[in-house]
Amino acid sequence: MNKSKKTSKNINLTNSHYYFNRELSWLEFNRRVLSEALDTRTPLLERLKFTAIFSSNLDEFFMVRVAFLKEQVKAQFSQQSIDGLTPQQQLEAIYQCLHPMVIEQHRYFEQVLKPEMVSHGIHLLNYVDTTTEQRSYLQKLFQKKIFPVLTPLAVDPSHPFPLMANLSLNLAVVVKAPNTGEEKFARVKVPNILPRFISLPQELQPNNGKVNYWTGVAIEQVIAHNIEALFPGMIIKEYHLFRLTRDADLELAEEEADDLLLAIQQELRKRHFGGSVVRLEIQPSMPTAVRQMFMSEMELTESDIYEIDGLLNLKDLMSLMKLPLPQLKDPAWTPIIPSRLRHFHQPSKIANIDGEENNIFSVIQQKDLLLHHPYESFSSSVELFIAQAARDPHVLAIKMTLYRTSGDSDIISSLIAAAESGKQVAVIVELKARFDEENNITWANKLEQSGVHVVYGLVGLKTHTKIVLVVRQESDNIRRYVHIGTGNYNAKTANLYTDVGLLSCREDLGADLTDLFNYLTGYSCQEAYRKLLVSPVNMRTRIIDLIHREITHSQNGNSGHIIAKMNSLVDAEIIKTLYEASQAGVKIDLIVRGICCLRPGVSELSEKINVISVIGRFLEHSRIFYFENNGQNEVYIGSADWMPRNLDRRVEAVTPVEDVEIAQNLKNILTILWLDNRQAWELQSDGSYIQRHPKQEEQERSSQNTLMAKVN
């Protein structure tokens, strides 16, 4: 009997021991983000950036994942996760894992990063350490610009405990009436419409004989030290800073909503104030009585309280990235124009850009075009494609999906211009793109008012796929041009996220996208596609079939090899199939930036599976899948991670890359990432990650630096 088959029978592949918890795996991802902040090889301002990202990530984690678990506990939902934990056990594990991490983050910022900032002329002062002149300036600024904005809210029998906005920074103030000695409680919100850090003028910079670039004070300290102005005649007994986080996930009964747009607008109003509190950040000095009052009013337990010794809400450190100090940042990077598109940007060619022989469509007709952002310019490729389609008189229709974009983007302007010129323009807008709902509503309305056909996706499914279809009249024929990508149509994130995209006019892809758009905009039960892997239609079965094909090759005595790059790997069925492939001898290399529930390196289970995560200056966002296929290599790219939500609850599209040269380029990208020994972390069988370092006499290989050098 084949050894792999025997092993498979001896091991229960559904055993919870062989899977990592998704929430704890995500916390390990955020630990890797924090490690970039602690890494002295990272420039100082970039370390502050990673500190801010760590905090921002945690905000979303609590608003969505912790809130979800707490709701399950409240509903007495006891079903176990993939790794065998109940919701309550997961919450306890999160608490045990996260508290030390948060303490480490804040201790490192206060004890290491702040002094290092000072050594580079950046002074984030504590109010108590300011000079008399600095304090005088801050007091005058408080009276003129801060005091008029503040609103103290009393809490007593006639003033109920106030509603407090999600992620708001507040001061809990205890005052005493001088005539009666009665103590009263009030809350003062730190206004988020004002800058978090107040800059001091140049003449008030520290005079230490060194160059000083910036000096400032946190606004909450300025408010706290002038708090008596808000309570004239009262004695200020004490004040304490706190910050709360609410459940911010939208709950929509889509089937019952007559107007999805209106329903989401109503839910967004609830997000800021209506969700239950899931985390309270306080300073250790907060007395027990005030702490207990918060816990009682907000229905919190001790595990929901996070004591922060120092500055709260470190994600505001991101604002310091604006300082004009390039020596403290990563070297500046300007995406290059793809070589086959460079002639469009030569001044001598601009006048003839609409000519039949000199447009992006003629380039795509010659050969498929691979785009790799942010190494290659998004504006000079994807935006150019849509802009030329909008003004080309031969283009009849433009259809695209929009998940996250900016309302002032060139893409929105191009779509409006296309509709106003009489072209058929249809846009599938995903209103349920988490935390981008308000932005999406704004520009969806703008598109509709300009004559664009706007569709708000499908009931019960998020439209997450990244696709564009352009229909063009060419002589007596209709030709369809497509863009299928891994990233959002957002020029801002295209400079920060690594993504790939394919421009093509292959007939099968055009026909598949036509069917997919009909599925999204009309009534369609399309179940078969010529080339595309589409969720929730055929993607799950196709991926499993591709893995099984590698198993068959290996069992027949040939080599089997899978390389898969994605954001997260959670799906139990796919993980089980990967275990089967490993047992059959298939080599599996996984590049998973974030959550990975697969346990690698387990004897007789996953010995052939290796997992790395790459954390660098760019967010690794592309999804690329390579299957050796007994020498007939197949490479796929698309929008889907291997998670239940991507495979079952979202509309996703993954395309095969049939151009041999492009497929090899994608394989090369995977190889460069796999060989990284600077920003790569190796997942261990116990769930921990170990960062790679150059071995003795080995050159440092940063995959992102390599890819920047490669395109130049």
PDB file of C-alpha atoms in Angstrom, residues 62 99 161 164 168 170 241-246 277-283 286 290-296 298 300-308 312:
ATOM      1  CA  PHE A  62     -11.625  44.518  19.060  1.00  0.00           C
ATOM      2  CA  HIS A  99      -1.962  42.026  27.644  1.00  0.00           C
ATOM      3  CA  PHE A 161     -24.231  58.306  32.127  1.00  0.00           C
ATOM      4  CA  MET A 164     -19.556  58.010  24.348  1.00  0.00           C
ATOM      5  CA  SER A 168     -13.071  58.384  21.669  1.00  0.00           C
ATOM      6  CA  ASN A 170     -11.895  61.156  27.210  1.00  0.00           C
ATOM      7  CA  LEU A 241      -7.700  59.633  30.818  1.00  0.00           C
ATOM      8  CA  PHE A 242      -9.602  56.747  29.232  1.00  0.00           C
ATOM      9  CA  ARG A 243     -10.515  55.432  25.794  1.00  0.00           C
ATOM     10  CA  LEU A 244     -13.261  53.025  24.824  1.00  0.00           C
ATOM     11  CA  THR A 245     -13.814  50.659  21.914  1.00  0.00           C
ATOM     12  CA  ARG A 246     -17.255  49.538  20.765  1.00  0.00           C
ATOM     13  CA  VAL A 277     -18.241  48.498  24.705  1.00  0.00           C
ATOM     14  CA  VAL A 278     -15.693  45.708  24.188  1.00  0.00           C
ATOM     15  CA  ARG A 279     -12.532  47.345  25.545  1.00  0.00           C
ATOM     16  CA  LEU A 280     -11.693  50.118  27.979  1.00  0.00           C
ATOM     17  CA  GLU A 281      -8.186  51.576  28.031  1.00  0.00           C
ATOM     18  CA  ILE A 282      -7.290  53.434  31.194  1.00  0.00           C
ATOM     19  CA  GLN A 283      -4.251  54.727  33.007  1.00  0.00           C
ATOM     20  CA  MET A 286      -7.523  55.537  37.837  1.00  0.00           C
ATOM     21  CA  VAL A 290     -14.122  55.272  39.039  1.00  0.00           C
ATOM     22  CA  ARG A 291     -12.976  52.039  37.458  1.00  0.00           C
ATOM     23  CA  GLN A 292     -15.874  50.130  39.027  1.00  0.00           C
ATOM     24  CA  MET A 293     -18.351  52.765  37.864  1.00  0.00           C
ATOM     25  CA  PHE A 294     -17.167  52.331  34.269  1.00  0.00           C
ATOM     26  CA  MET A 295     -17.337  48.555  34.514  1.00  0.00           C
ATOM     27  CA  SER A 296     -20.861  48.716  35.873  1.00  0.00           C
ATOM     28  CA  MET A 298     -20.523  49.613  30.377  1.00  0.00           C
ATOM     29  CA  LEU A 300     -17.376  45.175  31.427  1.00  0.00           C
ATOM     30  CA  THR A 301     -15.239  42.574  33.173  1.00  0.00           C
ATOM     31  CA  GLU A 302     -11.651  42.923  34.370  1.00  0.00           C
ATOM     32  CA  SER A 303     -10.411  41.204  31.211  1.00  0.00           C
ATOM     33  CA  ASP A 304     -11.931  44.037  29.144  1.00  0.00           C
ATOM     34  CA  ILE A 305      -9.740  46.600  30.921  1.00  0.00           C
ATOM     35  CA  TYR A 306      -6.324  47.448  29.527  1.00  0.00           C
ATOM     36  CA  GLU A 307      -4.092  49.586  31.735  1.00  0.00           C
ATOM     37  CA  ILE A 308      -1.813  51.816  29.685  1.00  0.00           C
ATOM     38  CA  LEU A 312      -3.041  56.302  24.984  1.00  0.00           C
TER      39      LEU A 312
END
